[in-house]
Structure formats: structure tokens, C-alpha cells
Coordinates of C-alpha atoms in Angstrom, one line a residue:
M3 CA -15.4 -3.2 -117.2
N4 CA -13.5 -5.0 -120.0
N5 CA -13.2 -8.7 -119.5
N6 CA -9.7 -10.1 -119.3
L7 CA -8.9 -13.6 -118.0
I8 CA -8.5 -12.4 -114.4
S9 CA -11.8 -10.5 -114.5
R10 CA -13.6 -13.5 -115.7
Q11 CA -12.0 -15.8 -113.2
I12 CA -12.8 -13.4 -110.3
E13 CA -16.5 -13.1 -111.4
E14 CA -16.7 -16.9 -111.6
Y15 CA -15.2 -17.2 -108.1
I16 CA -17.6 -14.7 -106.6
S17 CA -20.6 -16.4 -108.2
Y18 CA -19.4 -19.8 -106.9
K19 CA -18.9 -18.5 -103.4
K20 CA -22.3 -16.8 -103.4
A21 CA -23.9 -20.0 -104.6
L22 CA -22.5 -21.7 -101.6
G23 CA -24.1 -19.2 -99.4
Y24 CA -21.1 -17.0 -98.5
Q25 CA -21.5 -13.2 -98.2
I26 CA -18.2 -11.9 -99.5
K27 CA -19.0 -8.2 -99.9
I28 CA -15.6 -6.7 -98.9
E29 CA -13.7 -9.5 -100.5
S30 CA -15.7 -9.1 -103.7
Q31 CA -14.9 -5.4 -103.8
E32 CA -11.2 -6.0 -103.3
L33 CA -11.1 -8.7 -106.0
R34 CA -12.9 -6.5 -108.4
R35 CA -10.5 -3.6 -107.6
F36 CA -7.6 -6.0 -108.5
A37 CA -9.4 -7.0 -111.7
A38 CA -9.9 -3.4 -112.7
Y39 CA -6.2 -2.8 -112.1
T40 CA -5.2 -5.6 -114.5
V41 CA -7.6 -4.2 -117.1
S42 CA -6.2 -0.7 -116.7
I43 CA -2.6 -1.8 -117.4
G44 CA -3.8 -4.0 -120.3
Y45 CA -2.8 -7.3 -118.6
E46 CA -4.2 -10.3 -120.3
G47 CA -2.5 -13.2 -118.7
S48 CA -3.3 -15.4 -115.7
L49 CA -2.6 -14.6 -112.1
T50 CA 1.0 -14.4 -111.1
K51 CA 2.8 -13.3 -108.0
D52 CA 4.4 -10.5 -110.0
I53 CA 1.1 -8.9 -111.1
A54 CA -0.2 -9.3 -107.5
F55 CA 2.9 -7.5 -106.1
Q56 CA 2.6 -4.8 -108.7
W57 CA -1.0 -4.1 -107.6
A58 CA -0.2 -4.3 -103.9
N59 CA 2.6 -1.7 -104.5
S60 CA 0.5 0.6 -106.6

């Protein structure tokens, strides 16, 4: 997967939560699916409600 800002932030978040002992398997899958969506549309910015709504409606 290409790394855009959101992809990097999601991977950092997942690593952080796992380091704290959380098992976030389903959440990780959904977050990575969202990151893949942002990569597929060429989105390079930070998280906004508009991009989240676009993904939810896709």
C-alpha cells in the first residue's frame, strides 16, 4: 500500500494500541480499509469529516 498521511497515522495508531495490549483486529481491518480508500482516490491530506463521509457513502 502506498503511504499517504492517513495511512501512516493509522499504522502508528494501531501500533500504539497494540503496544498497550489491545487486540484491535476488526478495528485494524476497517481502519486499513479506510486508508486504502484514501490512497485509491489519491487523497494526501489529513483526516476530515468530508473524506470520512465520502468513504462511508462509497
